[in-house]
Short mmCIF file of C-alpha atoms and ligand atoms in Angstrom, two decimals:
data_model
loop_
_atom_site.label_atom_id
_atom_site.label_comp_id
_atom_site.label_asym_id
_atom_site.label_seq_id
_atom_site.Cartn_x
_atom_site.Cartn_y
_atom_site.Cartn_z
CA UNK A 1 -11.98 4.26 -19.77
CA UNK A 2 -9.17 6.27 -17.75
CA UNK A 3 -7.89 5.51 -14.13
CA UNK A 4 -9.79 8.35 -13.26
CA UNK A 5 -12.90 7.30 -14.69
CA UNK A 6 -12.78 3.64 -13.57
CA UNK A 7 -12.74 5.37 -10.07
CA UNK A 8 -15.53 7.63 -10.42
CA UNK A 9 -17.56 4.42 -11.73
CA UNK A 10 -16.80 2.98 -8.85
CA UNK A 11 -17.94 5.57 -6.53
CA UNK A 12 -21.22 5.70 -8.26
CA UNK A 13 -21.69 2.45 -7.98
CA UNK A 14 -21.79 2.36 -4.59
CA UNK A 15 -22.72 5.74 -3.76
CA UNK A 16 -25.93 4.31 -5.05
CA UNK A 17 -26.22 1.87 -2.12
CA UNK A 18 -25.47 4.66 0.55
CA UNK A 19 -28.40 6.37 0.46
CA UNK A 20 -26.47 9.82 1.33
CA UNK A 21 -27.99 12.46 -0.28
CA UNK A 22 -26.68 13.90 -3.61
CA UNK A 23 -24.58 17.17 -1.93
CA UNK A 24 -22.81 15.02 0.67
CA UNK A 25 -22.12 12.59 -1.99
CA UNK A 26 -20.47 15.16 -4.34
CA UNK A 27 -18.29 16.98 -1.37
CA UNK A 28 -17.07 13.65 -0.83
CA UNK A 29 -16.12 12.77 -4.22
CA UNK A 30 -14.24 15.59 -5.73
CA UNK A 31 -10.82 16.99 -4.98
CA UNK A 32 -10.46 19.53 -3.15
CA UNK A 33 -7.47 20.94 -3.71
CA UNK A 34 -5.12 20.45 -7.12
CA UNK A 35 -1.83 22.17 -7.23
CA UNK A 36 0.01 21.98 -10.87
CA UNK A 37 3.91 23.11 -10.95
CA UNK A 38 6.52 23.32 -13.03
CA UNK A 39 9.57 24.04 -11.87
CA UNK A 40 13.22 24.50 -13.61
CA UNK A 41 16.11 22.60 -12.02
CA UNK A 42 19.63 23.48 -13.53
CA UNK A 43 21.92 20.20 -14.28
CA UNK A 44 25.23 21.86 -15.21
CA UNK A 45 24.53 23.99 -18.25
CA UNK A 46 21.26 22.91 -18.76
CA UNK A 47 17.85 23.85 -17.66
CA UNK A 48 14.87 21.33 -17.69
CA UNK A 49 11.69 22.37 -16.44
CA UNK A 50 9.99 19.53 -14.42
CA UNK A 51 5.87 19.12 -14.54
CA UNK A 52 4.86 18.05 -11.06
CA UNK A 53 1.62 17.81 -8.68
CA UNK A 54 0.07 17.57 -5.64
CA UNK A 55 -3.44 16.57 -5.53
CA UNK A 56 -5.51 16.68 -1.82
CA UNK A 57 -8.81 15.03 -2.71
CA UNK A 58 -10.65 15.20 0.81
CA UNK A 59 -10.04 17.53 3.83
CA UNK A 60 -12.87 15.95 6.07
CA UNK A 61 -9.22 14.58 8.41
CA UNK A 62 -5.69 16.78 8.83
CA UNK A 63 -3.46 16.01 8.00
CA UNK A 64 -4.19 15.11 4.38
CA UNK A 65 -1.99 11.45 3.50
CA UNK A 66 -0.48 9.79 0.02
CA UNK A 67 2.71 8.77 -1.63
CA UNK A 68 4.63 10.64 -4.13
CA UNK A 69 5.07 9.11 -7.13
CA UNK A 70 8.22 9.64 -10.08
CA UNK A 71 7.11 8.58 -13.80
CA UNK A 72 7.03 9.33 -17.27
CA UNK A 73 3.46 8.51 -16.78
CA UNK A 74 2.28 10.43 -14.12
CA UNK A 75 -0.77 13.15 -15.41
CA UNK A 76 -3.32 15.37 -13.33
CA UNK A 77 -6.38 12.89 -14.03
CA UNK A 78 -3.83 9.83 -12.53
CA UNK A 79 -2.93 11.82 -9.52
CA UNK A 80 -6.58 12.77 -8.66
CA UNK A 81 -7.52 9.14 -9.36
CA UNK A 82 -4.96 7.82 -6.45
CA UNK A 83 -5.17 10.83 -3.94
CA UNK A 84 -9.00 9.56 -4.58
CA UNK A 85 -8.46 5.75 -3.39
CA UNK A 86 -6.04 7.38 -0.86
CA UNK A 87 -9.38 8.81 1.04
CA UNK A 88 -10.81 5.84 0.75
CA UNK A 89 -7.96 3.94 1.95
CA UNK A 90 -7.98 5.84 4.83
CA UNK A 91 -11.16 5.17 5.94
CA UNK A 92 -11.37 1.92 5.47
CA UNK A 93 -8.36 0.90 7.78
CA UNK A 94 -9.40 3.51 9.95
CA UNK A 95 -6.52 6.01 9.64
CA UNK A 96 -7.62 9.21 10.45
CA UNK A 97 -6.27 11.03 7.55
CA UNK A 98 -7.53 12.50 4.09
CA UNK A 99 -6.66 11.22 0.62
CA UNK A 100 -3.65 13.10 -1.39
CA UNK A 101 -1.18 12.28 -3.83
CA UNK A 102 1.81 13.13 -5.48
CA UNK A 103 3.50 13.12 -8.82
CA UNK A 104 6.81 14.09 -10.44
CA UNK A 105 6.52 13.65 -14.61
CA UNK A 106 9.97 12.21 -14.94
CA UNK A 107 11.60 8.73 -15.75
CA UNK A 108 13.85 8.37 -12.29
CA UNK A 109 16.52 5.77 -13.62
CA UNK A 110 17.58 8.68 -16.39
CA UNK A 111 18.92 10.71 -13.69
CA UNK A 112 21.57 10.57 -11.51
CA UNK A 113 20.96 10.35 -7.41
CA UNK A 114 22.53 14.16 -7.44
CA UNK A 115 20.05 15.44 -9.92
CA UNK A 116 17.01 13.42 -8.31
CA UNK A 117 17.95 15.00 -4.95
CA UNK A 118 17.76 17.96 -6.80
CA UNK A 119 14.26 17.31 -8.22
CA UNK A 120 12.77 16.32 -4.69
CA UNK A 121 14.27 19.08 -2.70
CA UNK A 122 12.86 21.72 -5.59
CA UNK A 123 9.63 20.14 -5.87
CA UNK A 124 9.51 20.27 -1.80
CA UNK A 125 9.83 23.76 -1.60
CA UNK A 126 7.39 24.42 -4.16
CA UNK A 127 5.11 22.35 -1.63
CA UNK A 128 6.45 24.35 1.34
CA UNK A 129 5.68 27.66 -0.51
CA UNK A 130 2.04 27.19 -1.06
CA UNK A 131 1.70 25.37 2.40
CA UNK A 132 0.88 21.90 0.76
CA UNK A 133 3.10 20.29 3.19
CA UNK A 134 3.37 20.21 6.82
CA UNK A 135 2.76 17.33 9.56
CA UNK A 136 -0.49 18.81 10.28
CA UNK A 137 -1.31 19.64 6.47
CA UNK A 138 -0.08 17.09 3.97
CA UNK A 139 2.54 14.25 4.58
CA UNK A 140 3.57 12.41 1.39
CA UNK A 141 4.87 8.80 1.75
CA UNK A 142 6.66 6.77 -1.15
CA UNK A 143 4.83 5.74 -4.03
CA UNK A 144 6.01 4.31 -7.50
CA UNK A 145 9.75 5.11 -8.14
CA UNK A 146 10.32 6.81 -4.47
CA UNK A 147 11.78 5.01 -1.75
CA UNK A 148 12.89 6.24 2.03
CA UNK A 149 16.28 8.10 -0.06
CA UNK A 150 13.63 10.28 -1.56
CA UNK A 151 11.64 10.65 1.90
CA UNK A 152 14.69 11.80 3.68
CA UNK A 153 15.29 14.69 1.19
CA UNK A 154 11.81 16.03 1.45
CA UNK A 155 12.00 15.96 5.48
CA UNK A 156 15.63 17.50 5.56
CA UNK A 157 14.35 20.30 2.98
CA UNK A 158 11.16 20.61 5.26
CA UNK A 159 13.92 21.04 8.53
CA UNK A 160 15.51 23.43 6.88
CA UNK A 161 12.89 25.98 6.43
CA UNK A 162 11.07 24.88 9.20
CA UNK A 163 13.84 24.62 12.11
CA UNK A 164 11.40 25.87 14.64
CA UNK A 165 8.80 23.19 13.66
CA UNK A 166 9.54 20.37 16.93
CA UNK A 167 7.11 17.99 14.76
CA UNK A 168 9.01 18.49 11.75
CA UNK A 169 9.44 14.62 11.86
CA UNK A 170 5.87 14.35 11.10
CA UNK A 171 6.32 15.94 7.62
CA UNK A 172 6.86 12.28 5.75
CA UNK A 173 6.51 8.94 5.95
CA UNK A 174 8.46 6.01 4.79
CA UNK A 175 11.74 8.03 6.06
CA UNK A 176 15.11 5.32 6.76
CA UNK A 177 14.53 4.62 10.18
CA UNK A 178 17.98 5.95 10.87
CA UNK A 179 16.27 9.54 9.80
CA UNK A 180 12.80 9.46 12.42
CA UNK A 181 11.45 6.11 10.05
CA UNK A 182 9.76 3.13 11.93
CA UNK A 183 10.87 -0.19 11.32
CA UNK A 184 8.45 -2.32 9.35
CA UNK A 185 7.34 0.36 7.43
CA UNK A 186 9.36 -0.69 3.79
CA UNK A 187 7.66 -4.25 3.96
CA UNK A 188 4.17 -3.16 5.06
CA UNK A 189 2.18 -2.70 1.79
CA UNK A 190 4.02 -6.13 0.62
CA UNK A 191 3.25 -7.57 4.15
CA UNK A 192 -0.88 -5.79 4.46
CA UNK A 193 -1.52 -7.42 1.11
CA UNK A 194 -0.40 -11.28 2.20
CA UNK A 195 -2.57 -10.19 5.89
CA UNK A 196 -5.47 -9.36 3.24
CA UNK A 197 -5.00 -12.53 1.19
CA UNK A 198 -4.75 -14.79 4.44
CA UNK A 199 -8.11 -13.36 5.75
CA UNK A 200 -10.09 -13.72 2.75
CA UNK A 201 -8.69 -17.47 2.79
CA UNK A 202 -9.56 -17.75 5.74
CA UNK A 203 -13.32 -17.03 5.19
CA UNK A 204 -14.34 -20.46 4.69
CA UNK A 205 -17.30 -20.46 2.81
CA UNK A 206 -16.59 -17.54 0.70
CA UNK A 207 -13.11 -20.19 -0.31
CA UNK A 208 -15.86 -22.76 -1.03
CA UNK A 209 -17.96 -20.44 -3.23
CA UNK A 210 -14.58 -20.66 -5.61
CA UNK A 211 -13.90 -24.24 -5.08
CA UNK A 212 -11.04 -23.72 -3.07
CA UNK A 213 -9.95 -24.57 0.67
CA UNK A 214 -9.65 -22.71 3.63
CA UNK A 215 -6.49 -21.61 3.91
CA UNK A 216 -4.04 -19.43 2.33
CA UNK A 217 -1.36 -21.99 2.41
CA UNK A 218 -0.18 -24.32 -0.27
CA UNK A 219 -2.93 -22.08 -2.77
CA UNK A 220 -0.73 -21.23 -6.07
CA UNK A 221 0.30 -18.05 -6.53
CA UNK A 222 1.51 -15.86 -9.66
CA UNK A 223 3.02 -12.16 -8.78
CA UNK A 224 3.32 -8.81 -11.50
CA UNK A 225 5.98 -6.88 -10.67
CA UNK A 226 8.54 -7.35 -8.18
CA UNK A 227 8.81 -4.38 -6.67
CA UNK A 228 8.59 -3.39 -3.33
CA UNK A 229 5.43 -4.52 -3.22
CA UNK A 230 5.45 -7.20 -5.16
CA UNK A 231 8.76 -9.01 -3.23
CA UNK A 232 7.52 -8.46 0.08
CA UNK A 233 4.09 -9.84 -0.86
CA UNK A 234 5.44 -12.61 -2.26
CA UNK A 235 8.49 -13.54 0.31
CA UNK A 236 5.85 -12.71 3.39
CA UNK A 237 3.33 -14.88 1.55
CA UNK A 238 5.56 -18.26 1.17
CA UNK A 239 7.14 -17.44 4.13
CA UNK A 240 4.68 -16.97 6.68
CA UNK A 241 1.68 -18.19 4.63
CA UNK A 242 3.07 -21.38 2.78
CA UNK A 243 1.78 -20.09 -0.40
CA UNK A 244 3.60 -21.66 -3.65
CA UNK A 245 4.69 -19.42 -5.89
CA UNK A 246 4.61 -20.81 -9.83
CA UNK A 247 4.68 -17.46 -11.92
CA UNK A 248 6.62 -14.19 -11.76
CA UNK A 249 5.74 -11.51 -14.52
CA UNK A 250 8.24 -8.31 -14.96
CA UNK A 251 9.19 -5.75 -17.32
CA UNK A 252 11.72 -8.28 -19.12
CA UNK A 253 9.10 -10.99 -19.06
CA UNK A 254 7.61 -13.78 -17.35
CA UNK A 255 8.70 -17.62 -15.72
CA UNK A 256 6.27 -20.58 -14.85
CA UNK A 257 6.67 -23.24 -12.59
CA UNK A 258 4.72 -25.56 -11.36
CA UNK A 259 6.60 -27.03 -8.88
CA UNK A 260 7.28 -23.75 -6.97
CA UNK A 261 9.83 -20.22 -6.86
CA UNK A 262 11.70 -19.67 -3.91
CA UNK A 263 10.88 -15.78 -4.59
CA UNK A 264 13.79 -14.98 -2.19
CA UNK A 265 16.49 -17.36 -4.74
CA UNK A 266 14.64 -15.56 -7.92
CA UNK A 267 15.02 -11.90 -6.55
CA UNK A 268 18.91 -13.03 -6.04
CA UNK A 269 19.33 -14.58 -9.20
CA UNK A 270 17.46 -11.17 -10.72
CA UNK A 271 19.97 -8.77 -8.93
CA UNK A 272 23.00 -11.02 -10.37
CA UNK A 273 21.88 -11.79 -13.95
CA UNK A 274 19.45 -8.64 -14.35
CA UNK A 275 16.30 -10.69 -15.56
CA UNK A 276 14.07 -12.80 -13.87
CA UNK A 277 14.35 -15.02 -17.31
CA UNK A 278 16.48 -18.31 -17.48
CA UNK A 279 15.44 -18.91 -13.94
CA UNK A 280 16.65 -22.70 -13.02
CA UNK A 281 13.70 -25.15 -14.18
CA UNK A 282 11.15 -22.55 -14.90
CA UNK A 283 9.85 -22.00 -18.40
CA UNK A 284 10.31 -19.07 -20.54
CA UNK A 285 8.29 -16.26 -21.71
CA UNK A 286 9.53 -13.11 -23.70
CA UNK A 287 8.97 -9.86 -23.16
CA UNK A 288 6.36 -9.32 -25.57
CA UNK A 289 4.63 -12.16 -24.28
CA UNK A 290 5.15 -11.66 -20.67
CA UNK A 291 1.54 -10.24 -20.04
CA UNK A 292 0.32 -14.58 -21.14
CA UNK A 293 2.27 -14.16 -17.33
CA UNK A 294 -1.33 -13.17 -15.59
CA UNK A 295 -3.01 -15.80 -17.25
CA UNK A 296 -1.18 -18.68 -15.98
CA UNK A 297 -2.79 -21.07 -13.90
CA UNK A 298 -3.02 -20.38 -10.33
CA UNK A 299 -4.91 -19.88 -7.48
CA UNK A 300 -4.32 -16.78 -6.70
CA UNK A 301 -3.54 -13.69 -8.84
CA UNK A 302 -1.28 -10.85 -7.56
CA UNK A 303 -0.84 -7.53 -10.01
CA UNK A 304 1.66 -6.05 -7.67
CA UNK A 305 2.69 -3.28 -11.16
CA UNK A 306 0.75 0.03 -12.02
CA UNK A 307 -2.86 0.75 -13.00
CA UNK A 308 -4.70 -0.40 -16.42
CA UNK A 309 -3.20 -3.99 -16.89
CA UNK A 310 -6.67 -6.47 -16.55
CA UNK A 311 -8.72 -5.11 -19.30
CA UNK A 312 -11.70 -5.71 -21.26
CA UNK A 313 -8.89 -7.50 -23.58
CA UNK A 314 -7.35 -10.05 -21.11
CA UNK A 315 -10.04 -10.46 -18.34
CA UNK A 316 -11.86 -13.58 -19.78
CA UNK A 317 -8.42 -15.18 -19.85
CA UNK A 318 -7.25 -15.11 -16.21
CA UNK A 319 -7.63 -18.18 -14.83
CA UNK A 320 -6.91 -17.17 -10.92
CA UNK A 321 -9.83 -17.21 -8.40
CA UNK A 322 -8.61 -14.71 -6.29
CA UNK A 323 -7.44 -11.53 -7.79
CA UNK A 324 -5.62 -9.56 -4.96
CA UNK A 325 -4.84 -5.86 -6.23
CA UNK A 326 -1.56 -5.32 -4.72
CA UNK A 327 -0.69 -2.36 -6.95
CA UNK A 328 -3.34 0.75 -7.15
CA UNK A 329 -5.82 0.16 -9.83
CA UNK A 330 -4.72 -3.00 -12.11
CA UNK A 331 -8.04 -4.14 -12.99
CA UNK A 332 -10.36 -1.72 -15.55
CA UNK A 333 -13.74 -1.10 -14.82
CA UNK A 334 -15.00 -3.14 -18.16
CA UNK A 335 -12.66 -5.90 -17.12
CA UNK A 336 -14.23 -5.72 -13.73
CA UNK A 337 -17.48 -6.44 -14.44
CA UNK A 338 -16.42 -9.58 -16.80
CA UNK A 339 -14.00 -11.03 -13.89
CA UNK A 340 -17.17 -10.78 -11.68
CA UNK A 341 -19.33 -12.75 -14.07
CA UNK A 342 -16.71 -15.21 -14.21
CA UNK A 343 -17.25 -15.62 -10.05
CA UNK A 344 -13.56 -14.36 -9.01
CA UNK A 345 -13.27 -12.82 -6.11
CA UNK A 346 -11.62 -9.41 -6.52
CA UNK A 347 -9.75 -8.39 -3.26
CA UNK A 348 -9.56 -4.76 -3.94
CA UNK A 349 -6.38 -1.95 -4.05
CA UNK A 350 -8.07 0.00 -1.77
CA UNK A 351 -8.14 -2.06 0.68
CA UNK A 352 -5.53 -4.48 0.42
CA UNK A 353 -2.42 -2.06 0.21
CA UNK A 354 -3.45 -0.02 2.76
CA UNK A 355 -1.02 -1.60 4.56
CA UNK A 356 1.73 1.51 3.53
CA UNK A 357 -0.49 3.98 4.79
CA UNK A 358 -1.29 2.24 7.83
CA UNK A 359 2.24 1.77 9.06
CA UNK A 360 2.88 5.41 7.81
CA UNK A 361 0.20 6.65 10.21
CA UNK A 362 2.22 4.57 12.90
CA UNK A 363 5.15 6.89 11.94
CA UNK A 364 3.37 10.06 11.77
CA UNK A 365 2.64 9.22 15.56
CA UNK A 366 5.66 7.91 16.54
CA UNK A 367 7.01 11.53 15.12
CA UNK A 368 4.30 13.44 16.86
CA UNK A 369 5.68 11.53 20.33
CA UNK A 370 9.38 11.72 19.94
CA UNK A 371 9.85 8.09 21.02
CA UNK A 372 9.82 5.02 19.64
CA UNK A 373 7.06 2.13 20.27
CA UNK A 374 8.46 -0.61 22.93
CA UNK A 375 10.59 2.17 25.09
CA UNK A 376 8.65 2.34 28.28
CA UNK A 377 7.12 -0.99 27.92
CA UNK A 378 9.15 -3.85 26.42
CA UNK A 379 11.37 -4.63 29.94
CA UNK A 380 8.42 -4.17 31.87
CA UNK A 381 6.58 -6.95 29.91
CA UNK A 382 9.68 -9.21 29.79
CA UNK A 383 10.13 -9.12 33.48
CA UNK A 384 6.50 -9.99 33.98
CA UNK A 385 6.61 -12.68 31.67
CA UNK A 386 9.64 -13.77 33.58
CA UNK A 387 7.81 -13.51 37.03
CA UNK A 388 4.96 -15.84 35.55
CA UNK A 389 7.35 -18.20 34.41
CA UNK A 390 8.95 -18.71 37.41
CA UNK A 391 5.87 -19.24 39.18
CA UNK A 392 4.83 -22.05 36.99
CA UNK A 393 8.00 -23.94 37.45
CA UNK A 394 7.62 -23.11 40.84
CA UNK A 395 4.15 -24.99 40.94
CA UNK A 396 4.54 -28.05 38.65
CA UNK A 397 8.56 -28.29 39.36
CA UNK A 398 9.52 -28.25 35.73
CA UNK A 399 12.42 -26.09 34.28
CA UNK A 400 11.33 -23.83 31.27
CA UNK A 401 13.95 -24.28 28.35
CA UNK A 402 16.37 -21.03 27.64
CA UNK A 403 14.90 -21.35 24.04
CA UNK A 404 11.32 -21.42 25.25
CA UNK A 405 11.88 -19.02 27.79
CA UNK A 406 13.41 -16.66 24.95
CA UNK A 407 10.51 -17.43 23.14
CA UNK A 408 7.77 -16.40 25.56
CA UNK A 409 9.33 -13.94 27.58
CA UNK A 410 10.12 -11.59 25.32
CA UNK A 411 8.86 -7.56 25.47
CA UNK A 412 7.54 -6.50 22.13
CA UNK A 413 9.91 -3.99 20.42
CA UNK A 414 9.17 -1.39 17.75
CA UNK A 415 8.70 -4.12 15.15
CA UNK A 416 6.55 -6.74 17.05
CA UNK A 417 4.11 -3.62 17.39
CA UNK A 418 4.09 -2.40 14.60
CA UNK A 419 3.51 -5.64 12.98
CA UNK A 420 0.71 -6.43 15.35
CA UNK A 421 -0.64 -3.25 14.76
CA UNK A 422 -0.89 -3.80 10.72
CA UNK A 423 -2.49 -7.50 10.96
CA UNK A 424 -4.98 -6.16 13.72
CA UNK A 425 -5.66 -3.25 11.16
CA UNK A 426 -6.15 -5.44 7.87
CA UNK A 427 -8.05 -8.14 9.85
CA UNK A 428 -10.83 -5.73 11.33
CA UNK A 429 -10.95 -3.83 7.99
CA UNK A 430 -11.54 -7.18 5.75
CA UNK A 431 -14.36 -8.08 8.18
CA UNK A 432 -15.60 -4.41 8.43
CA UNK A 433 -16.08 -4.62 4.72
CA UNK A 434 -17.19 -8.09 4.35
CA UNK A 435 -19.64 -7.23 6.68
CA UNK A 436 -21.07 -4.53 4.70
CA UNK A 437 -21.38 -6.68 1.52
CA UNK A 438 -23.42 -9.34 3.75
CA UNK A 439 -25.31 -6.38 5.47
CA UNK A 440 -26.27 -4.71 2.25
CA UNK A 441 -27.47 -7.64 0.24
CA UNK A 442 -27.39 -6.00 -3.41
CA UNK A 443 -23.64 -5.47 -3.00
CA UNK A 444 -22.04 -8.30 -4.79
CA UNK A 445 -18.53 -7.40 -4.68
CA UNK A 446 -15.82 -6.31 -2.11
CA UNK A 447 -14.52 -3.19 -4.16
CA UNK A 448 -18.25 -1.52 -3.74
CA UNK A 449 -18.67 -2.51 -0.21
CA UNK A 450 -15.34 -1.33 0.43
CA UNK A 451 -16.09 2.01 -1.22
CA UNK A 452 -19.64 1.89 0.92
CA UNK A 453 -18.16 0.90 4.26
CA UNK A 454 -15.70 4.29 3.15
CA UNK A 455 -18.50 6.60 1.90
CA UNK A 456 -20.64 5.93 5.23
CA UNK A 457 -17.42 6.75 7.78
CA UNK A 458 -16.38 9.88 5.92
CA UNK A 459 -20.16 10.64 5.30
CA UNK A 460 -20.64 10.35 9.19
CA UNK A 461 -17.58 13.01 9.95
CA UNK A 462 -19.36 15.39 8.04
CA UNK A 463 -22.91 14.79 9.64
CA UNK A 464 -20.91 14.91 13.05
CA UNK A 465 -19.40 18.66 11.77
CA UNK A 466 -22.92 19.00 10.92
CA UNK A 467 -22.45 20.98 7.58
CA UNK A 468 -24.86 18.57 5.92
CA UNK A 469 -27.82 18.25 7.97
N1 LIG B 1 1.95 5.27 -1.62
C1 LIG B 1 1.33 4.40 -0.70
C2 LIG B 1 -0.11 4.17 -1.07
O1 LIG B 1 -0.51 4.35 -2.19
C3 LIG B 1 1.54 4.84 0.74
C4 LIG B 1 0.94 6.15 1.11
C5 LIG B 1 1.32 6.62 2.51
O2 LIG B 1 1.97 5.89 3.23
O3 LIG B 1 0.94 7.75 2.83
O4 LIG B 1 -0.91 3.71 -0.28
#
């Protein structure tokens, strides 16, 4: 079964608990809009034409919202498979945007940075030529093998044929923040999925069900892929969360141990020696074994990689509880529904790294308002808190310590809010959908009443437009 087709099962699967009727369900589910290029881009003497897309899978919210993505891999049935979860996505963390996607058919780390600026800027002005970019049209974000480098090309290409454009800003997401970015927003898929993880720990007896505690910390955890995604998961989860991290899979192969990875010593230790193998007291596993990596013991399972890598082949050997989807799309259907019967709980991609988009849509808006989060505020709050303070040590006579006083009086700048804002967001969201699963009681999984809690708020746009009577 393809990407594409594990998606479409699960949108019938829960479009059948929706009771929308049949037209509304099909304008939801296909794409609207699917633009195929190729493009030549000249490196010295030689020509290569580049295969690239740009899928918009729901208009039903402008401006239309997804990474772009640069692999070997990327096809037209894998980009309209993630600008589908991007729609999704959306609705589920309540970001008011539609579902799109973008891909680039090339293998990044074979070119130089001149010839991928080249790439970007070429394939942006294809974009800009058929109008399938613009802040109020289309904003890509990064995705697999693009970062804010990439970002920043797209928006200065953008500029450059759109000087009038005073939004132009708003064209991407993910930009450095020196270029209109927001801070927070390069850690916030990595730092959504450990909010995610934390609230479904926290759900006591849903931890019980899997004979596990409350709590997300001291639960093992084993990571795929240290990416972005993956390392900011992982730091942000032992960090903040206490989790103990015992296995690491990557490309050159997998380490186990028990007693713990500081992830923060390992991703050092990667950058000097190039492999995450021969990691101080941690055993051993090749590279064509490293996939034995997801079915180490643990409590908690994080595929933090690319689509397609729990299948009908591995699935009844993962021994995790918890199956967070950090990455879009890790599990197959078929090794769904045996993970299920084996009780896991799956917390699904389309929820649980929406935490990108979500701090992207904080960009978009700090863009559209030419000023960033805190300005008018963050004194104002400090010298309140200040004012309080002195009252109380007013009243009882006690001094508050400088440290304490640093601590509590402080206004909340840019990253404060923006991290508040993406916990608030994947808190409500986990609960929205959880809620859904308890309200509808045939639902027995989060993935299909986080695609119903997502079919019913994009269902109820269109009933408010009142195309679909
Ligand atoms: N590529 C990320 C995703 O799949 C982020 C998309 C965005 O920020 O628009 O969710």
């Amino acid at each position: 079964m393809s990407f594409y087709e594990s998606v479409q099962h699960y949108f019938d699967k829960a479009a059948a608990h929706t009771g929308l009727q049949a037209g509304l369900l099909e304008k939801i589910n296909v794409c609207n809009a699917v633009y195929k290029m190729y493009f030549p881009v000249k490196f010295g003497k030689e020509v290569k034409v580049i295969e690239a897309y740009r899928v918009q899978h729901s208009h039903h919210r402008s401006p239309t919202k997804g990474g772009i993505r640069f692999s070997n891999h990327v096809n037209q049935e894998e980009v309209m498979a993630l600008a589908t979860l991007m729609t999704y996505k959306c609705a589920i963390v309540n970001v008011p945007f539609g579902g799109a996607k973008g891909g680039v058919k090339i293998t990044p780390w074979q070119y130089t940075p001149g010839q991928l600026e080249k790439i970007t800027r070429r394939y942006t002005t294809e974009l800009i030529r058929r109008k399938f970019i613009g802040p109020a049209i289309d904003v890509p974000a990064p995705d697999y093998g693009t970062g804010p480098r990439e970002m920043a090309w797209i928006y200065d290409t953008y500029r450059t044929f759109h000087g009038e454009d005073i939004d132009a800003a708003g064209v991407v997401t993910g930009k450095p923040v020196t270029q209109s970015g927001i801070r927070g927003r390069t850690e916030a898929t990595g730092r959504g999925v450990y909010y995610g993880i934390r609230e479904a720990c926290n759900h006591e007896k849903d931890m019980k069900k899997l004979g596990l505690s409350k709590g997300i910390a001291g639960k093992t955890m084993v990571i795929q892929g240290l990416g972005n995604v993956g390392s900011y998961s992982g730091t942000i989860s032992q960090e903040e969360g206490d989790a103990k991290i015992v296995g690491v899979v990557e490309f050159e192969g997998a380490i186990y141990k028990e007693s713990g990875i500081d992830i923060n010593e390992l991703l050092k230790f990667r950058k000097e020696t190039g492999s995450i193998l021969n990691f101080p007291g941690a055993k051993n596993f090749s590279q064509e074994d490293r996939n034995k990596g997801l079915e180490f013991e643990c409590d908690i399972l994080v595929p933090a990689a690319l689509e397609n890598q729990i299948t009908a082949e591995n699935a009844s050997r993962i021994k995790a509880k918890i199956i967070a989807e950090a990455a879009n799309g890790p599990i197959t259907a078929p090794a769904e529904k045996i993970l299920l019967e084996a009780g896991k709980l799956i917390i699904p991609d389309v929820y649980l790294n929406a935490g990108g988009v979500t701090v992207s849509y904080f960009e978009w808006l700090k863009n559209l308002s030419h000023m960033r989060f805190g300005r008018m505020e963050k004194r104002f709050q400090q010298n309140q808190f200040n004012a309080v303070l002195r009252q109380v040590e007013e009243m009882t006579g006690k001094t508050v310590s400088i440290r304490d006083r640093n601590i509590i009086a402080r206004g909340a700048d840019e990253v404060d809010l923006v991290r508040s804002g993406l916990e608030e967001t994947m808190i409500t969201a986990y609960n929205e959908v959880r809620d859904t699963k308890k309200r509808k009681k045939k639902i027995e999984d989060l993935r299909t009443a986080a695609f119903v809690t997502a079919l019913l708020k994009i269902a109820d746009d269109y009933n408010a437009m009142g195309i679909f009577p």
